[in-house]
XYZ file of C-alpha atoms in Angstrom:
652
model
C 101.217 134.842 107.710
C 104.572 133.800 106.277
C 106.767 132.670 109.141
C 110.098 132.330 107.383
C 112.502 135.231 107.338
C 112.792 135.212 103.541
C 109.037 135.334 103.050
C 108.537 138.183 105.518
C 111.260 140.209 103.832
C 109.925 139.567 100.353
C 106.269 140.248 101.163
C 107.057 143.393 103.107
C 109.587 144.981 100.731
C 108.496 143.727 97.322
C 104.935 142.476 97.016
C 103.255 145.086 99.204
C 105.060 147.960 97.510
C 104.204 146.635 94.064
C 100.552 146.216 95.046
C 100.493 149.728 96.530
C 101.955 151.154 93.318
C 99.331 149.401 91.191
C 96.496 150.655 93.431
C 97.898 154.200 93.363
C 97.989 154.210 89.567
C 94.420 152.899 89.485
C 93.255 155.782 91.675
C 95.165 158.277 89.538
C 93.405 156.968 86.442
C 89.978 157.527 87.991
C 89.563 161.246 87.012
C 90.019 160.718 83.239
C 87.914 157.542 83.367
C 85.128 159.349 85.237
C 85.289 162.257 82.766
C 84.803 159.892 79.836
C 81.868 158.258 81.633
C 80.209 161.624 82.268
C 80.624 162.653 78.624
C 79.175 159.384 77.319
C 76.227 159.506 79.725
C 75.261 163.126 78.912
C 76.373 163.536 75.322
C 73.806 164.916 72.869
C 74.368 165.175 69.126
C 71.917 168.073 68.888
C 73.561 170.198 71.594
C 77.299 169.339 71.730
C 78.469 172.651 73.206
C 75.860 172.575 75.945
C 76.836 168.967 76.712
C 80.478 169.970 77.253
C 79.538 172.852 79.553
C 77.156 170.659 81.538
C 79.837 168.002 81.951
C 82.385 170.524 83.206
C 79.951 172.008 85.723
C 78.961 168.532 86.864
C 82.574 167.447 87.405
C 83.163 170.492 89.598
C 80.064 170.017 91.747
C 80.132 168.787 95.353
C 78.198 165.620 94.508
C 80.774 164.605 91.914
C 83.661 165.212 94.305
C 81.992 163.083 96.986
C 81.252 160.381 94.409
C 84.866 160.463 93.295
C 86.020 159.932 96.887
C 83.723 156.912 97.191
C 84.979 155.542 93.874
C 88.555 155.921 95.075
C 87.726 153.978 98.225
C 86.086 151.240 96.146
C 89.156 150.971 93.893
C 91.436 150.698 96.931
C 89.218 147.985 98.387
C 89.208 146.086 95.077
C 92.992 146.294 94.996
C 93.255 144.835 98.504
C 90.899 141.990 97.571
C 92.995 141.225 94.502
C 96.114 141.175 96.693
C 94.369 138.780 99.076
C 92.932 136.395 96.467
C 95.540 136.404 93.681
C 97.353 133.204 92.789
C 100.136 132.117 90.450
C 98.755 128.549 90.263
C 95.162 128.481 88.980
C 92.541 126.502 90.844
C 90.922 124.241 88.255
C 87.749 122.369 89.170
C 87.858 118.860 87.690
C 84.104 118.330 88.144
C 80.951 120.399 88.422
C 80.565 119.475 92.074
C 84.090 120.784 92.752
C 83.255 124.048 90.978
C 80.100 124.398 93.053
C 82.158 123.807 96.179
C 84.504 126.633 95.192
C 81.591 129.011 94.630
C 80.008 128.142 97.995
C 83.217 128.269 100.000
C 82.824 130.687 102.950
C 85.864 132.679 101.874
C 84.429 133.083 98.387
C 80.975 133.951 99.723
C 82.498 136.812 101.712
C 84.359 137.973 98.606
C 81.160 137.890 96.518
C 79.184 139.832 99.114
C 81.951 142.437 99.325
C 81.940 142.842 95.547
C 78.155 143.134 95.568
C 78.293 145.886 98.188
C 81.000 147.757 96.286
C 78.994 147.375 93.082
C 76.016 148.981 94.807
C 78.206 151.906 95.901
C 79.438 152.386 92.340
C 75.828 152.178 91.098
C 74.864 154.954 93.517
C 77.767 157.103 92.312
C 76.739 156.551 88.693
C 73.110 157.432 89.441
C 74.153 160.658 91.190
C 76.549 161.520 88.362
C 73.992 160.986 85.601
C 71.414 162.968 87.590
C 67.888 163.913 86.517
C 65.439 161.080 87.225
C 68.139 158.764 88.599
C 69.492 161.070 91.323
C 67.490 160.285 94.479
C 65.730 157.248 95.911
C 62.547 159.130 96.805
C 60.705 162.118 95.396
C 57.670 164.113 96.649
C 54.354 163.497 94.943
C 50.648 163.727 95.660
C 48.346 160.822 96.240
C 45.015 160.338 94.506
C 43.232 162.251 97.258
C 45.632 165.200 97.026
C 47.797 164.566 100.105
C 51.601 164.938 99.695
C 53.650 161.767 100.061
C 57.123 160.415 99.329
C 57.200 157.971 96.443
C 59.842 155.444 95.497
C 62.090 156.405 92.580
C 62.379 153.021 90.932
C 64.999 154.279 88.471
C 67.405 154.954 91.315
C 66.612 151.568 92.871
C 67.341 149.841 89.569
C 70.756 151.513 89.432
C 71.584 150.295 92.931
C 70.426 146.734 92.253
C 72.175 146.642 88.877
C 75.462 147.673 90.485
C 75.117 144.987 93.152
C 74.220 142.379 90.514
C 77.191 143.254 88.319
C 79.590 143.187 91.280
C 78.269 139.863 92.555
C 78.319 138.216 89.121
C 81.825 139.595 88.505
C 83.033 137.810 91.630
C 81.407 134.520 90.591
C 82.797 134.745 87.067
C 86.192 135.420 88.606
C 86.087 131.993 90.250
C 84.834 130.228 87.124
C 87.351 131.887 84.778
C 90.284 132.224 87.224
C 90.352 136.014 86.923
C 92.726 136.291 89.889
C 95.283 134.052 88.195
C 98.536 135.956 87.589
C 100.431 134.751 84.534
C 104.073 135.514 83.728
C 104.378 136.479 80.081
C 107.122 134.959 78.006
C 108.029 138.260 76.318
C 109.076 140.861 78.866
C 107.776 144.383 78.202
C 108.017 147.742 79.886
C 105.078 148.469 82.137
C 103.809 151.350 80.009
C 103.931 149.363 76.768
C 102.239 146.399 78.418
C 99.465 148.613 79.764
C 99.030 150.420 76.461
C 98.778 147.174 74.524
C 96.226 145.674 76.926
C 93.981 148.753 77.224
C 91.823 148.009 74.117
C 91.193 144.490 75.404
C 90.070 145.857 78.775
C 87.596 148.232 77.116
C 86.231 145.473 74.881
C 85.864 142.949 77.698
C 84.203 145.500 79.986
C 81.629 146.504 77.361
C 80.775 142.919 76.377
C 80.526 141.616 79.935
C 78.427 144.650 80.927
C 76.024 143.900 78.074
C 75.508 140.292 79.151
C 75.276 141.265 82.822
C 72.547 143.799 82.037
C 70.684 141.235 79.971
C 70.711 138.805 82.888
C 69.778 141.536 85.360
C 66.767 142.625 83.320
C 65.461 139.058 83.208
C 65.936 138.641 86.957
C 64.372 142.001 87.758
C 61.393 141.282 85.493
C 60.478 138.212 87.547
C 61.785 139.115 91.013
C 61.882 142.909 90.995
C 58.797 143.242 93.158
C 60.607 141.697 96.154
C 63.228 144.432 96.776
C 60.759 147.093 95.703
C 58.174 146.015 98.288
C 60.817 145.647 100.995
C 62.250 149.118 100.383
C 58.791 150.683 100.461
C 57.939 149.014 103.768
C 61.312 149.770 105.347
C 61.556 153.438 104.321
C 57.803 154.127 104.345
C 57.689 155.008 100.673
C 54.798 154.710 98.273
C 54.512 153.609 94.677
C 53.478 156.213 92.144
C 50.589 154.746 90.180
C 51.050 157.274 87.359
C 54.463 155.817 86.431
C 54.943 152.503 84.659
C 56.653 149.986 86.956
C 60.043 148.899 85.695
C 59.381 145.206 86.356
C 57.036 145.192 83.376
C 57.598 145.001 79.637
C 56.589 148.631 79.100
C 58.955 149.836 81.825
C 61.955 147.801 80.643
C 61.614 149.001 77.042
C 62.988 152.407 78.069
C 66.031 152.715 75.768
C 67.495 155.623 77.738
C 67.416 153.568 80.934
C 69.005 150.565 79.208
C 71.760 152.728 77.747
C 72.610 154.360 81.068
C 72.619 150.995 82.830
C 74.996 149.558 80.230
C 77.325 152.590 80.398
C 77.377 152.435 84.206
C 78.125 148.702 84.217
C 80.901 149.226 81.674
C 82.391 151.983 83.831
C 82.273 149.729 86.912
C 83.946 146.779 85.203
C 86.495 148.987 83.465
C 87.757 150.517 86.726
C 88.007 147.080 88.340
C 89.709 145.473 85.348
C 92.210 148.341 85.180
C 93.091 147.661 88.816
C 93.510 143.963 88.044
C 95.624 144.646 84.944
C 97.957 147.016 86.781
C 98.352 144.514 89.614
C 99.328 141.791 87.137
C 101.843 144.080 85.443
C 103.510 145.229 88.654
C 103.587 141.876 90.456
C 105.048 139.919 87.531
C 107.857 142.411 86.959
C 111.259 140.737 86.901
C 113.114 140.814 90.224
C 116.866 140.218 90.246
C 118.098 138.134 93.178
C 121.810 138.169 94.048
C 123.536 134.840 93.451
C 126.095 135.385 96.208
C 125.784 137.636 99.234
C 128.485 139.986 100.403
C 127.241 139.978 104.000
C 126.006 137.037 106.048
C 122.838 138.861 107.114
C 121.669 139.023 103.479
C 122.209 135.356 102.714
C 118.461 134.618 102.903
C 117.939 136.973 99.952
C 120.254 135.055 97.626
C 118.884 133.110 94.686
C 119.979 129.600 95.837
C 118.360 130.127 99.237
C 115.173 131.622 97.781
C 114.728 128.706 95.375
C 114.378 126.266 98.258
C 111.429 128.189 99.781
C 108.007 127.016 98.685
C 105.943 129.768 100.340
C 104.806 132.169 99.104
C 104.558 130.756 95.582
C 105.053 134.187 94.004
C 108.550 134.205 95.537
C 109.302 130.782 94.059
C 108.077 131.802 90.627
C 110.013 135.079 90.561
C 113.166 133.229 91.622
C 112.751 130.639 88.859
C 112.057 133.405 86.358
C 115.241 135.197 87.381
C 117.193 131.934 87.162
C 115.927 131.293 83.637
C 116.818 134.825 82.525
C 120.317 134.819 84.041
C 121.082 131.424 82.506
C 120.223 132.825 79.095
C 121.388 136.448 79.104
C 123.938 137.056 81.893
C 127.440 135.506 81.578
C 128.660 137.300 84.714
C 125.900 135.858 86.898
C 126.346 132.430 85.309
C 129.963 132.490 86.412
C 128.750 132.998 89.988
C 126.586 129.889 89.649
C 129.589 127.866 88.400
C 131.954 129.245 91.057
C 133.366 127.295 94.017
C 132.967 128.246 97.634
C 135.908 129.646 99.568
C 137.291 128.053 101.625
C 136.549 124.456 100.731
C 136.141 124.648 96.978
C 132.614 123.170 96.814
C 130.035 124.131 94.111
C 127.292 124.953 96.588
C 125.467 127.358 94.249
C 125.297 124.896 91.380
C 124.356 121.990 93.646
C 121.457 123.925 95.161
C 120.182 125.228 91.824
C 120.432 121.904 89.996
C 118.948 119.924 92.894
C 115.918 122.186 93.095
C 115.299 122.097 89.337
C 115.690 118.316 89.199
C 113.301 117.933 92.127
C 110.680 119.934 90.215
C 111.071 117.749 87.129
C 110.954 114.545 89.199
C 107.781 115.722 90.952
C 106.013 116.377 87.644
C 107.158 113.007 86.280
C 105.754 111.168 89.286
C 102.464 113.023 88.984
C 102.166 112.107 85.313
C 102.928 108.443 86.012
C 100.347 108.359 88.810
C 97.778 110.015 86.539
C 98.386 107.439 83.820
C 97.952 104.663 86.355
C 94.647 106.178 87.462
C 93.397 106.482 83.887
C 94.501 102.931 83.076
C 92.637 101.448 86.053
C 89.475 103.500 85.553
C 87.259 100.653 84.392
C 89.625 99.285 81.764
C 91.815 96.217 81.815
C 95.520 96.935 81.532
C 97.575 94.946 79.098
C 100.816 93.228 80.055
C 102.742 94.856 77.242
C 102.169 98.357 78.559
C 103.293 97.207 81.985
C 106.512 95.791 80.633
C 107.161 98.989 78.739
C 106.623 101.061 81.852
C 108.882 98.798 83.852
C 111.609 99.202 81.256
C 111.167 102.969 81.087
C 111.436 103.388 84.843
C 114.877 101.861 85.152
C 117.290 104.142 86.929
C 120.489 105.244 85.278
C 123.754 103.967 86.735
C 125.479 107.151 87.746
C 128.044 107.514 90.520
C 128.033 110.370 92.994
C 124.835 111.999 91.673
C 122.059 109.730 92.914
C 121.285 112.108 95.745
C 120.097 114.697 93.237
C 117.418 112.434 91.810
C 114.211 111.633 93.642
C 113.362 107.919 93.837
C 110.767 106.806 91.342
C 108.577 103.804 92.104
C 108.299 101.040 89.573
C 104.701 100.490 88.568
C 103.799 96.957 87.437
C 100.552 96.551 85.558
C 98.811 93.182 85.877
C 95.757 91.896 84.092
C 93.041 91.053 86.645
C 92.210 87.360 86.776
C 88.501 88.081 86.963
C 88.359 89.874 83.657
C 87.268 86.743 81.815
C 84.410 86.063 84.203
C 83.409 89.716 83.955
C 83.436 89.540 80.188
C 81.204 86.471 80.189
C 78.741 88.084 82.562
C 78.495 91.225 80.468
C 78.122 89.553 77.105
C 80.195 89.618 73.953
C 79.439 93.242 73.134
C 80.455 94.727 76.458
C 83.182 97.416 76.326
C 85.214 95.622 78.976
C 85.511 92.485 76.846
C 86.577 94.218 73.669
C 90.329 93.824 74.313
C 89.892 90.074 74.685
C 86.941 88.891 72.542
C 88.109 90.623 69.395
C 90.700 87.899 68.720
C 88.641 84.845 69.686
C 87.765 84.052 66.069
C 91.367 84.295 65.024
C 93.091 81.001 64.092
C 95.932 82.027 66.409
C 93.714 82.292 69.492
C 94.581 80.083 72.425
C 92.218 77.083 73.068
C 92.379 77.802 76.792
C 91.273 81.390 76.174
C 88.355 80.132 74.074
C 87.281 77.776 76.837
C 87.458 80.553 79.413
C 85.425 82.979 77.367
C 82.964 80.470 75.923
C 79.355 81.078 77.019
C 77.969 78.587 79.545
C 75.008 76.506 78.383
C 71.951 76.918 80.560
C 71.347 73.138 80.492
C 74.838 72.518 81.760
C 75.128 71.122 85.286
C 77.493 73.992 86.069
C 74.993 76.697 85.224
C 73.703 78.681 88.185
C 75.684 76.824 90.821
C 78.496 77.891 93.048
C 81.718 76.609 91.578
C 84.946 75.896 93.382
C 88.226 74.582 92.041
C 88.358 72.098 94.961
C 85.042 70.354 94.147
C 84.980 67.496 91.613
C 81.599 66.445 90.273
C 80.964 63.186 88.505
C 78.736 63.294 85.483
C 76.209 60.581 84.507
C 77.605 57.255 83.306
C 77.548 56.650 79.611
C 75.529 53.348 79.669
C 73.286 53.829 82.679
C 71.924 57.227 83.521
C 72.157 58.687 80.070
C 70.421 55.658 78.482
C 67.617 55.656 81.040
C 67.006 59.309 80.686
C 66.835 59.138 76.910
C 64.517 56.121 77.104
C 62.145 57.948 79.428
C 62.357 61.095 77.339
C 63.381 63.190 80.298
C 66.536 65.300 80.556
C 69.386 63.938 82.635
C 69.211 64.878 86.293
C 71.507 67.663 87.310
C 73.474 67.353 90.518
C 73.455 71.097 90.842
C 71.085 72.891 93.099
C 68.200 74.934 91.796
C 69.522 78.300 90.565
C 68.451 81.236 92.625
C 66.547 83.996 90.825
C 68.637 86.988 89.779
C 68.219 90.068 91.894
C 67.984 93.181 89.777
C 69.909 96.113 91.211
C 67.792 98.897 92.619
C 67.473 101.886 90.317
C 69.158 104.949 91.827
C 67.062 107.964 92.581
C 67.017 111.087 90.452
C 69.042 113.037 93.024
C 71.673 110.294 93.172
C 71.946 110.229 89.378
C 72.188 114.030 89.282
C 74.995 114.119 91.852
C 76.818 111.249 90.168
C 76.752 113.063 86.826
C 78.115 116.201 88.453
C 80.867 114.214 90.185
C 82.225 112.814 86.937
C 85.707 114.049 86.154
C 86.078 116.376 83.181
C 89.012 114.965 81.171
C 90.112 118.321 79.766
C 89.982 119.989 83.181
C 91.884 117.153 84.844
C 94.648 117.474 82.252
C 94.799 121.237 82.804
C 94.959 120.765 86.577
C 97.821 118.315 86.138
C 99.906 120.996 84.407
C 98.583 123.977 86.385
C 102.007 124.831 87.868
C 104.019 123.910 84.774
C 105.338 127.443 84.360
C 107.811 126.621 87.140
C 108.868 123.463 85.293
C 109.298 125.411 82.056
C 111.673 127.821 83.783
C 113.522 124.930 85.415
C 114.013 123.256 82.016
C 115.204 126.475 80.408
C 117.576 127.227 83.271
C 119.127 123.755 83.265
C 119.505 123.572 79.489
C 121.023 127.042 79.143
C 123.386 126.498 82.063
C 124.493 123.135 80.651
C 124.977 124.718 77.244
C 127.022 127.574 78.699
C 129.104 125.168 80.800
C 130.657 123.777 77.613
C 132.789 126.926 77.388
C 132.330 128.747 80.722
C 132.531 126.023 83.379
C 136.190 126.181 84.356
C 135.924 123.677 87.216
C 133.652 121.104 85.565
C 130.950 121.322 88.214
C 128.165 120.771 85.686
C 129.674 117.586 84.252
C 129.129 115.705 87.508
C 125.340 116.161 87.284
C 124.949 115.921 83.500
C 123.814 112.229 83.625
C 121.133 113.095 86.180
C 119.933 116.063 84.129
C 119.657 114.034 80.928
C 117.954 111.114 82.679
C 115.446 113.428 84.364
C 114.590 115.163 81.087
C 114.221 111.859 79.225
C 112.021 110.453 81.995
C 109.812 113.506 81.746
C 109.818 113.336 77.944
C 108.527 109.768 78.066
C 105.785 110.650 80.581
C 104.689 113.694 78.563
C 104.567 111.716 75.315
C 102.429 109.075 76.999
C 100.097 111.757 78.336
C 99.591 113.317 74.913
C 98.454 109.962 73.571
C 95.315 110.328 75.662
C 92.339 111.500 73.570
C 91.666 114.657 75.586
C 95.250 115.856 76.043
C 96.044 116.855 72.464
C 93.029 119.122 71.907
C 93.716 122.822 72.289
C 90.983 124.916 73.957
C 89.358 127.693 71.970
C 90.659 131.068 73.081
C 88.031 133.694 73.798
C 88.875 137.346 73.172
C 85.828 138.647 75.073
C 87.048 137.939 78.592
C 89.839 139.018 80.903
C 90.507 135.357 81.631
C 94.104 134.420 80.922
C 94.035 131.257 78.826
C 97.745 130.592 79.323
C 97.160 127.937 81.998
C 94.980 125.956 79.559
C 97.865 125.598 77.123
C 100.730 125.114 79.586
C 101.060 121.443 78.692
C 101.792 122.348 75.070
C 104.353 124.946 76.145
C 105.972 122.419 78.478
C 106.227 119.799 75.738
C 107.831 122.287 73.336
C 110.227 123.595 76.001
C 111.231 120.069 77.023
C 112.057 119.018 73.476
C 113.917 122.285 72.832
C 115.944 121.886 76.031
C 117.077 118.376 75.106
C 118.011 119.510 71.612
C 119.910 122.469 73.084
C 122.097 120.068 75.083
C 122.569 117.505 72.301
C 123.546 120.089 69.688
C 126.103 121.589 72.085
C 127.809 118.383 73.259
C 127.158 116.185 70.226
C 129.004 112.862 70.254
C 130.512 113.645 73.679
C 127.215 112.476 75.195
C 128.049 108.895 74.232
C 130.423 108.827 77.214
C 127.635 109.745 79.646
C 126.419 106.843 81.765
C 122.706 106.130 81.391
C 120.324 103.239 80.831
C 119.993 101.549 77.470
C 116.459 102.819 76.962
C 117.539 106.403 77.585
C 120.539 106.018 75.315
C 118.270 104.928 72.466
C 116.006 107.904 73.096
C 118.969 110.282 73.268
C 120.291 108.904 70.001
C 117.046 109.980 68.351
C 117.755 113.547 69.450
C 121.367 113.346 68.290
C 120.176 112.262 64.843
C 117.375 114.910 64.815
C 114.711 112.228 64.447
C 112.646 113.103 67.502
């Protein structure tokens, strides 16, 4: 799956062992979780002692042991699915059609069906554990004429269908809310403390989601419950007991005991799965320390500079950047290895590799932001010349010697006002949104006469109205003392040399399906901004690593290896600062999403752009406060020098 040697080593010796440890802990937590479920499902305030004895005897029975084995297999399967579908870069759908495509993807359909099957198995285990009327699918009864027959136990069927419904909906909600997204927390904690602090949230989310899932299931079963019930009866040759109220009716669904046991079972199912997910997140995101320099040649692919250049798997890239950010901040001994020179030769290979990779990440994000701004600017709006001149000025490259190979080339984007904008504004009328940048100043005394002539409405009696116009055709109007006089004397309008205008063809109205699909295809501005910064955690670590290493080089860099790339680092950060500031001027970029505390969804990816902006500004300030006036000797463009001066004077 991962062809490179580094990836195979990392997946085999790190990721798989961490995933196995998380699954093992999930299985070990099953007995106490199952005991709590049994107590809650059988507890009676009137007979507490009898409830405890019944629970103990039930936990020791053969049915409970078999159910526990099945639950362990389900937890292991859930852990393998999490390992297969997890991601460190969330998949954000920028439109409703894109989200529908994710839900209907064959890989996701298989995942949803697997979760539905596992949910049905857990529902069967819960029905057997609760016992009494929920234990079996069929029970013996007598028909109206006295003959014995096997009747369908609808209570047991409801448990099975509820488990499948909860598992299937859990898989769909996982796609919508990016449940499989693995986020690296800023504050590092021990695994036990992290688990202990997150346990109340898991219980709360499981109970709330189980409540809403049961509400939806009851509505679905009320209208469509007869379909699986009829199919099961025909397949297994079972009969319906007429003396029992059917559960797909109002009287049957008002059974409070049934509703309580369904909710407890759904909470137990979601809790075991969320515990597996939480433990996987904790184990996988644990800090891994990569060696900066290798003692043996065979281990060179495991070194930090070599690992940073690998882009697959992404978890390896993220763990390497996390380790780089931590060593640049907390480890002077490992920083000295980054600043060291190679022997023999005396070249700073470690620093060159680290800085080049971090600068490439920053340049990639800058180019994406510039391209996004270009797309937004051309999305049905005319672009002004002033913004184009500003962008041209901001994209000037700094004149640095010997370090241009570390910076990726950035294209210069020139924004031009379309020549047809005036004709478009006339066709749409004075109140059209497209003409607002131009018609707002027409009444001003400073408006250009040529602009007024271009935007002036055409008279319908004019000889130019309704005809095809060309700049190469010259038409002669009527003479002042001949045609005009004769026409006025006869009382008829002057003859027009233009042809008869053709009737306007109204555009065909799109169908309802076309309008529906077009509305679903429209880009969601908030989602598009989130998708733009979906992988910004890597850029945050790159900024922190560069700024801390540059700060430490002021006193620790004995060979001056950092000073050769300092102009490139400052220029890259200032380029990114300008692109980020321009992005936050968009109306949808500065609004923070509301955080929900009732879901296991990690909202960190929705606020990554704010964290990136804060980290970028902090990184620049960290460098300017360390070097101070020494930065005036650094070669850079005039625009960047003005921006850097704002940081030096603490005005940014």
